[in-house]
Amino acid sequence: MRIDIITVEPDLIKSPFENSMMKRAIDKGLAEVHFHNLREYGFGNYRQIDDYQFGGGAGMVLMIEPIAKCIEKLQSERIYDEIIYMTPDAKTLNQATANTLSLKENIIILTGHYKGVDQRVRDKYVTKEISIGDYVLTGGELAAAVLCDAVIRLIPGVLGDETSALTDSFQDNLLSPPVYTRPSEYEGMKVPEVLLSGNFPKIEEWRSEQAYKRTKEIRPDLLD
Ligand code: ADE
């Protein structure tokens, strides 16, 4: 899978890709991530990329031309399955979306800044808009890193069996059950007996019950 990220803050977004799971996926050749500094497509000596909004109001808006130039350059090189815009005014990312995106070959992720991008960018180029939650970040860079992490770990071969994504929270619309490791007792707090029993059908049953109980308590909306 190839991901092209268009950003005004490339340094802000690079480090998650230089560490841990995403770095491993890139090193294994399972994911390819390219960063494009929007400023390189800006106007004039100052490489202008934003301007005041029509109608007045606080905050600058990213202009359509630099973004169009960058996207069209990329589109002249390959076909993209999705052009995603990270923005708080969109549907919230969930596991189903991450699963779907993990099967794509080429995607562009556009990150907003300031007041966001000119609406015509969204109308003309963007095929999918994603928010990572009901709060406003300074820019879409961290949101794009979150999206990439959620997607890249699902690409077959990225995670080993020991960290399989299949038992993650949300994979069945349920939260994960509690987990324990050694010691089996800490300051009088004991690990549930069933987990030490070696009876795997019973363990599975206990985990399912716990997952359901936790979901009902914390996220009943997932059960609707
Ligand atoms: N940009 C700013 N806030 C965001 C959010 N919550 N999700 C996605 N992109 C954003």
PDB file of N, CA and C in Angstrom, residues 11-84:
ATOM      1  N   ASP A  11       7.434  17.911   9.355  1.00  0.00           N
ATOM      2  CA  ASP A  11       8.230  17.461  10.504  1.00  0.00           C
ATOM      3  C   ASP A  11       7.357  16.969  11.655  1.00  0.00           C
ATOM      4  N   LEU A  12       6.171  17.530  11.749  1.00  0.00           N
ATOM      5  CA  LEU A  12       5.267  17.150  12.833  1.00  0.00           C
ATOM      6  C   LEU A  12       4.769  15.713  12.677  1.00  0.00           C
ATOM      7  N   ILE A  13       4.684  15.263  11.443  1.00  0.00           N
ATOM      8  CA  ILE A  13       4.030  13.972  11.216  1.00  0.00           C
ATOM      9  C   ILE A  13       5.021  12.826  10.993  1.00  0.00           C
ATOM     10  N   LYS A  14       6.278  13.129  10.745  1.00  0.00           N
ATOM     11  CA  LYS A  14       7.202  12.058  10.326  1.00  0.00           C
ATOM     12  C   LYS A  14       7.549  11.045  11.417  1.00  0.00           C
ATOM     13  N   SER A  15       7.687  11.502  12.663  1.00  0.00           N
ATOM     14  CA  SER A  15       8.288  10.595  13.647  1.00  0.00           C
ATOM     15  C   SER A  15       7.498   9.308  13.911  1.00  0.00           C
ATOM     16  N   PRO A  16       6.160   9.305  13.905  1.00  0.00           N
ATOM     17  CA  PRO A  16       5.481   8.013  14.125  1.00  0.00           C
ATOM     18  C   PRO A  16       5.835   6.970  13.063  1.00  0.00           C
ATOM     19  N   PHE A  17       6.253   7.445  11.892  1.00  0.00           N
ATOM     20  CA  PHE A  17       6.579   6.512  10.803  1.00  0.00           C
ATOM     21  C   PHE A  17       8.017   6.015  10.897  1.00  0.00           C
ATOM     22  N   GLU A  18       8.774   6.624  11.826  1.00  0.00           N
ATOM     23  CA  GLU A  18      10.187   6.237  11.978  1.00  0.00           C
ATOM     24  C   GLU A  18      10.367   5.332  13.187  1.00  0.00           C
ATOM     25  N   ASN A  19       9.258   4.876  13.756  1.00  0.00           N
ATOM     26  CA  ASN A  19       9.313   4.059  14.971  1.00  0.00           C
ATOM     27  C   ASN A  19       8.294   2.938  14.912  1.00  0.00           C
ATOM     28  N   SER A  20       8.581   1.901  15.702  1.00  0.00           N
ATOM     29  CA  SER A  20       7.600   0.875  16.035  1.00  0.00           C
ATOM     30  C   SER A  20       6.986   0.180  14.816  1.00  0.00           C
ATOM     31  N   MET A  21       5.666  -0.092  14.916  1.00  0.00           N
ATOM     32  CA  MET A  21       4.972  -0.906  13.919  1.00  0.00           C
ATOM     33  C   MET A  21       5.026  -0.274  12.527  1.00  0.00           C
ATOM     34  N   MET A  22       4.814   1.036  12.416  1.00  0.00           N
ATOM     35  CA  MET A  22       4.762   1.651  11.083  1.00  0.00           C
ATOM     36  C   MET A  22       6.131   1.583  10.405  1.00  0.00           C
ATOM     37  N   LYS A  23       7.193   1.755  11.187  1.00  0.00           N
ATOM     38  CA  LYS A  23       8.537   1.641  10.613  1.00  0.00           C
ATOM     39  C   LYS A  23       8.766   0.198  10.115  1.00  0.00           C
ATOM     40  N   ARG A  24       8.327  -0.776  10.933  1.00  0.00           N
ATOM     41  CA  ARG A  24       8.512  -2.180  10.544  1.00  0.00           C
ATOM     42  C   ARG A  24       7.770  -2.475   9.229  1.00  0.00           C
ATOM     43  N   ALA A  25       6.547  -1.966   9.135  1.00  0.00           N
ATOM     44  CA  ALA A  25       5.752  -2.195   7.920  1.00  0.00           C
ATOM     45  C   ALA A  25       6.450  -1.584   6.705  1.00  0.00           C
ATOM     46  N   ILE A  26       7.030  -0.409   6.889  1.00  0.00           N
ATOM     47  CA  ILE A  26       7.728   0.271   5.792  1.00  0.00           C
ATOM     48  C   ILE A  26       9.007  -0.500   5.453  1.00  0.00           C
ATOM     49  N   ASP A  27       9.761  -0.903   6.478  1.00  0.00           N
ATOM     50  CA  ASP A  27      11.007  -1.642   6.256  1.00  0.00           C
ATOM     51  C   ASP A  27      10.746  -2.973   5.542  1.00  0.00           C
ATOM     52  N   LYS A  28       9.601  -3.601   5.854  1.00  0.00           N
ATOM     53  CA  LYS A  28       9.264  -4.882   5.215  1.00  0.00           C
ATOM     54  C   LYS A  28       8.723  -4.690   3.796  1.00  0.00           C
ATOM     55  N   GLY A  29       8.527  -3.436   3.384  1.00  0.00           N
ATOM     56  CA  GLY A  29       8.002  -3.163   2.041  1.00  0.00           C
ATOM     57  C   GLY A  29       6.498  -3.348   1.943  1.00  0.00           C
ATOM     58  N   LEU A  30       5.805  -3.423   3.075  1.00  0.00           N
ATOM     59  CA  LEU A  30       4.349  -3.637   3.054  1.00  0.00           C
ATOM     60  C   LEU A  30       3.593  -2.311   2.970  1.00  0.00           C
ATOM     61  N   ALA A  31       4.268  -1.241   3.370  1.00  0.00           N
ATOM     62  CA  ALA A  31       3.674   0.096   3.258  1.00  0.00           C
ATOM     63  C   ALA A  31       4.750   1.059   2.788  1.00  0.00           C
ATOM     64  N   GLU A  32       4.305   2.023   1.974  1.00  0.00           N
ATOM     65  CA  GLU A  32       5.219   3.053   1.466  1.00  0.00           C
ATOM     66  C   GLU A  32       4.540   4.377   1.808  1.00  0.00           C
ATOM     67  N   VAL A  33       5.252   5.250   2.506  1.00  0.00           N
ATOM     68  CA  VAL A  33       4.623   6.519   2.892  1.00  0.00           C
ATOM     69  C   VAL A  33       5.484   7.673   2.386  1.00  0.00           C
ATOM     70  N   HIS A  34       4.855   8.612   1.678  1.00  0.00           N
ATOM     71  CA  HIS A  34       5.570   9.779   1.128  1.00  0.00           C
ATOM     72  C   HIS A  34       4.931  11.047   1.665  1.00  0.00           C
ATOM     73  N   PHE A  35       5.782  12.019   1.997  1.00  0.00           N
ATOM     74  CA  PHE A  35       5.296  13.289   2.542  1.00  0.00           C
ATOM     75  C   PHE A  35       5.488  14.383   1.502  1.00  0.00           C
ATOM     76  N   HIS A  36       4.502  15.231   1.355  1.00  0.00           N
ATOM     77  CA  HIS A  36       4.580  16.336   0.388  1.00  0.00           C
ATOM     78  C   HIS A  36       4.305  17.638   1.128  1.00  0.00           C
ATOM     79  N   ASN A  37       5.306  18.500   1.112  1.00  0.00           N
ATOM     80  CA  ASN A  37       5.170  19.781   1.796  1.00  0.00           C
ATOM     81  C   ASN A  37       4.381  20.749   0.913  1.00  0.00           C
ATOM     82  N   LEU A  38       3.186  21.088   1.359  1.00  0.00           N
ATOM     83  CA  LEU A  38       2.306  21.930   0.548  1.00  0.00           C
ATOM     84  C   LEU A  38       2.969  23.251   0.166  1.00  0.00           C
ATOM     85  N   ARG A  39       3.847  23.728   1.061  1.00  0.00           N
ATOM     86  CA  ARG A  39       4.498  25.015   0.809  1.00  0.00           C
ATOM     87  C   ARG A  39       5.297  25.006  -0.515  1.00  0.00           C
ATOM     88  N   GLU A  40       5.790  23.847  -0.888  1.00  0.00           N
ATOM     89  CA  GLU A  40       6.545  23.767  -2.156  1.00  0.00           C
ATOM     90  C   GLU A  40       5.663  24.059  -3.366  1.00  0.00           C
ATOM     91  N   TYR A  41       4.356  24.046  -3.162  1.00  0.00           N
ATOM     92  CA  TYR A  41       3.420  24.323  -4.263  1.00  0.00           C
ATOM     93  C   TYR A  41       2.794  25.713  -4.107  1.00  0.00           C
ATOM     94  N   GLY A  42       3.328  26.499  -3.152  1.00  0.00           N
ATOM     95  CA  GLY A  42       2.756  27.810  -2.854  1.00  0.00           C
ATOM     96  C   GLY A  42       3.130  28.871  -3.883  1.00  0.00           C
ATOM     97  N   PHE A  43       2.518  30.058  -3.707  1.00  0.00           N
ATOM     98  CA  PHE A  43       2.719  31.174  -4.650  1.00  0.00           C
ATOM     99  C   PHE A  43       3.882  32.069  -4.238  1.00  0.00           C
ATOM    100  N   GLY A  44       4.670  32.500  -5.216  1.00  0.00           N
ATOM    101  CA  GLY A  44       5.634  33.587  -5.028  1.00  0.00           C
ATOM    102  C   GLY A  44       6.792  33.257  -4.100  1.00  0.00           C
ATOM    103  N   ASN A  45       7.576  34.329  -3.785  1.00  0.00           N
ATOM    104  CA  ASN A  45       8.769  34.145  -2.960  1.00  0.00           C
ATOM    105  C   ASN A  45       8.434  33.599  -1.581  1.00  0.00           C
ATOM    106  N   TYR A  46       7.246  33.983  -1.082  1.00  0.00           N
ATOM    107  CA  TYR A  46       6.872  33.542   0.265  1.00  0.00           C
ATOM    108  C   TYR A  46       6.184  32.182   0.261  1.00  0.00           C
ATOM    109  N   ARG A  47       6.021  31.616  -0.927  1.00  0.00           N
ATOM    110  CA  ARG A  47       5.368  30.306  -1.025  1.00  0.00           C
ATOM    111  C   ARG A  47       4.008  30.316  -0.321  1.00  0.00           C
ATOM    112  N   GLN A  48       3.235  31.332  -0.661  1.00  0.00           N
ATOM    113  CA  GLN A  48       1.939  31.508   0.027  1.00  0.00           C
ATOM    114  C   GLN A  48       0.987  30.351  -0.267  1.00  0.00           C
ATOM    115  N   ILE A  49       0.378  29.837   0.792  1.00  0.00           N
ATOM    116  CA  ILE A  49      -0.562  28.710   0.643  1.00  0.00           C
ATOM    117  C   ILE A  49      -1.940  29.002   1.241  1.00  0.00           C
ATOM    118  N   ASP A  50      -2.047  30.125   1.967  1.00  0.00           N
ATOM    119  CA  ASP A  50      -3.328  30.399   2.619  1.00  0.00           C
ATOM    120  C   ASP A  50      -3.717  31.862   2.445  1.00  0.00           C
ATOM    121  N   ASP A  51      -4.961  32.164   2.741  1.00  0.00           N
ATOM    122  CA  ASP A  51      -5.430  33.544   2.616  1.00  0.00           C
ATOM    123  C   ASP A  51      -6.646  33.743   3.523  1.00  0.00           C
ATOM    124  N   TYR A  52      -7.057  35.022   3.664  1.00  0.00           N
ATOM    125  CA  TYR A  52      -8.218  35.328   4.502  1.00  0.00           C
ATOM    126  C   TYR A  52      -9.473  34.720   3.903  1.00  0.00           C
ATOM    127  N   GLN A  53     -10.448  34.439   4.759  1.00  0.00           N
ATOM    128  CA  GLN A  53     -11.673  33.843   4.220  1.00  0.00           C
ATOM    129  C   GLN A  53     -12.637  34.916   3.706  1.00  0.00           C
ATOM    130  N   PHE A  54     -13.261  34.640   2.590  1.00  0.00           N
ATOM    131  CA  PHE A  54     -14.302  35.534   2.071  1.00  0.00           C
ATOM    132  C   PHE A  54     -15.421  35.607   3.081  1.00  0.00           C
ATOM    133  N   GLY A  55     -15.984  36.797   3.207  1.00  0.00           N
ATOM    134  CA  GLY A  55     -17.087  36.972   4.146  1.00  0.00           C
ATOM    135  C   GLY A  55     -16.627  37.377   5.529  1.00  0.00           C
ATOM    136  N   GLY A  56     -15.302  37.394   5.725  1.00  0.00           N
ATOM    137  CA  GLY A  56     -14.758  37.791   7.021  1.00  0.00           C
ATOM    138  C   GLY A  56     -14.741  36.654   8.021  1.00  0.00           C
ATOM    139  N   GLY A  57     -14.105  36.920   9.151  1.00  0.00           N
ATOM    140  CA  GLY A  57     -14.007  35.895  10.195  1.00  0.00           C
ATOM    141  C   GLY A  57     -12.562  35.546  10.457  1.00  0.00           C
ATOM    142  N   ALA A  58     -12.317  35.093  11.691  1.00  0.00           N
ATOM    143  CA  ALA A  58     -10.943  34.789  12.107  1.00  0.00           C
ATOM    144  C   ALA A  58     -10.457  33.517  11.438  1.00  0.00           C
ATOM    145  N   GLY A  59      -9.141  33.496  11.172  1.00  0.00           N
ATOM    146  CA  GLY A  59      -8.530  32.261  10.686  1.00  0.00           C
ATOM    147  C   GLY A  59      -8.317  32.254   9.193  1.00  0.00           C
ATOM    148  N   MET A  60      -7.175  31.690   8.815  1.00  0.00           N
ATOM    149  CA  MET A  60      -6.798  31.608   7.406  1.00  0.00           C
ATOM    150  C   MET A  60      -7.323  30.304   6.803  1.00  0.00           C
ATOM    151  N   VAL A  61      -7.449  30.327   5.473  1.00  0.00           N
ATOM    152  CA  VAL A  61      -7.956  29.157   4.759  1.00  0.00           C
ATOM    153  C   VAL A  61      -6.908  28.715   3.737  1.00  0.00           C
ATOM    154  N   LEU A  62      -6.647  27.431   3.655  1.00  0.00           N
ATOM    155  CA  LEU A  62      -5.700  26.933   2.643  1.00  0.00           C
ATOM    156  C   LEU A  62      -6.323  27.077   1.262  1.00  0.00           C
ATOM    157  N   MET A  63      -5.573  27.654   0.332  1.00  0.00           N
ATOM    158  CA  MET A  63      -6.089  27.959  -1.008  1.00  0.00           C
ATOM    159  C   MET A  63      -6.133  26.706  -1.880  1.00  0.00           C
ATOM    160  N   ILE A  64      -6.993  26.766  -2.884  1.00  0.00           N
ATOM    161  CA  ILE A  64      -7.165  25.575  -3.723  1.00  0.00           C
ATOM    162  C   ILE A  64      -5.964  25.326  -4.656  1.00  0.00           C
ATOM    163  N   GLU A  65      -5.351  26.407  -5.209  1.00  0.00           N
ATOM    164  CA  GLU A  65      -4.338  26.163  -6.250  1.00  0.00           C
ATOM    165  C   GLU A  65      -3.159  25.309  -5.811  1.00  0.00           C
ATOM    166  N   PRO A  66      -2.489  25.624  -4.660  1.00  0.00           N
ATOM    167  CA  PRO A  66      -1.353  24.785  -4.271  1.00  0.00           C
ATOM    168  C   PRO A  66      -1.755  23.319  -4.057  1.00  0.00           C
ATOM    169  N   ILE A  67      -2.933  23.128  -3.453  1.00  0.00           N
ATOM    170  CA  ILE A  67      -3.395  21.751  -3.197  1.00  0.00           C
ATOM    171  C   ILE A  67      -3.695  21.050  -4.520  1.00  0.00           C
ATOM    172  N   ALA A  68      -4.349  21.773  -5.437  1.00  0.00           N
ATOM    173  CA  ALA A  68      -4.677  21.200  -6.743  1.00  0.00           C
ATOM    174  C   ALA A  68      -3.404  20.794  -7.487  1.00  0.00           C
ATOM    175  N   LYS A  69      -2.385  21.685  -7.422  1.00  0.00           N
ATOM    176  CA  LYS A  69      -1.119  21.381  -8.114  1.00  0.00           C
ATOM    177  C   LYS A  69      -0.500  20.096  -7.568  1.00  0.00           C
ATOM    178  N   CYS A  70      -0.484  19.983  -6.262  1.00  0.00           N
ATOM    179  CA  CYS A  70       0.121  18.819  -5.617  1.00  0.00           C
ATOM    180  C   CYS A  70      -0.669  17.546  -5.945  1.00  0.00           C
ATOM    181  N   ILE A  71      -1.984  17.598  -5.789  1.00  0.00           N
ATOM    182  CA  ILE A  71      -2.810  16.406  -6.050  1.00  0.00           C
ATOM    183  C   ILE A  71      -2.702  15.999  -7.522  1.00  0.00           C
ATOM    184  N   GLU A  72      -2.752  16.978  -8.415  1.00  0.00           N
ATOM    185  CA  GLU A  72      -2.747  16.634  -9.844  1.00  0.00           C
ATOM    186  C   GLU A  72      -1.397  16.066 -10.282  1.00  0.00           C
ATOM    187  N   LYS A  73      -0.326  16.525  -9.642  1.00  0.00           N
ATOM    188  CA  LYS A  73       0.993  15.947  -9.925  1.00  0.00           C
ATOM    189  C   LYS A  73       0.986  14.468  -9.529  1.00  0.00           C
ATOM    190  N   LEU A  74       0.477  14.187  -8.337  1.00  0.00           N
ATOM    191  CA  LEU A  74       0.429  12.790  -7.870  1.00  0.00           C
ATOM    192  C   LEU A  74      -0.469  11.949  -8.779  1.00  0.00           C
ATOM    193  N   GLN A  75      -1.616  12.524  -9.156  1.00  0.00           N
ATOM    194  CA  GLN A  75      -2.552  11.768 -10.004  1.00  0.00           C
ATOM    195  C   GLN A  75      -1.988  11.505 -11.396  1.00  0.00           C
ATOM    196  N   SER A  76      -1.021  12.322 -11.824  1.00  0.00           N
ATOM    197  CA  SER A  76      -0.421  12.086 -13.146  1.00  0.00           C
ATOM    198  C   SER A  76       0.546  10.901 -13.082  1.00  0.00           C
ATOM    199  N   GLU A  77       0.909  10.494 -11.869  1.00  0.00           N
ATOM    200  CA  GLU A  77       1.890   9.413 -11.705  1.00  0.00           C
ATOM    201  C   GLU A  77       1.243   8.055 -11.432  1.00  0.00           C
ATOM    202  N   ARG A  78       0.061   8.036 -10.840  1.00  0.00           N
ATOM    203  CA  ARG A  78      -0.621   6.764 -10.541  1.00  0.00           C
ATOM    204  C   ARG A  78      -2.099   7.046 -10.262  1.00  0.00           C
ATOM    205  N   ILE A  79      -2.867   5.952 -10.189  1.00  0.00           N
ATOM    206  CA  ILE A  79      -4.295   6.096  -9.896  1.00  0.00           C
ATOM    207  C   ILE A  79      -4.507   5.926  -8.390  1.00  0.00           C
ATOM    208  N   TYR A  80      -5.256   6.824  -7.815  1.00  0.00           N
ATOM    209  CA  TYR A  80      -5.527   6.749  -6.368  1.00  0.00           C
ATOM    210  C   TYR A  80      -6.929   6.204  -6.103  1.00  0.00           C
ATOM    211  N   ASP A  81      -7.023   5.306  -5.113  1.00  0.00           N
ATOM    212  CA  ASP A  81      -8.313   4.721  -4.721  1.00  0.00           C
ATOM    213  C   ASP A  81      -9.137   5.710  -3.898  1.00  0.00           C
ATOM    214  N   GLU A  82      -8.439   6.492  -3.074  1.00  0.00           N
ATOM    215  CA  GLU A  82      -9.151   7.464  -2.239  1.00  0.00           C
ATOM    216  C   GLU A  82      -8.285   8.705  -2.052  1.00  0.00           C
ATOM    217  N   ILE A  83      -8.940   9.860  -1.982  1.00  0.00           N
ATOM    218  CA  ILE A  83      -8.285  11.089  -1.522  1.00  0.00           C
ATOM    219  C   ILE A  83      -9.023  11.496  -0.253  1.00  0.00           C
ATOM    220  N   ILE A  84      -8.324  11.354   0.860  1.00  0.00           N
ATOM    221  CA  ILE A  84      -8.953  11.518   2.175  1.00  0.00           C
ATOM    222  C   ILE A  84      -8.568  12.869   2.763  1.00  0.00           C
TER     223      ILE A  84
END
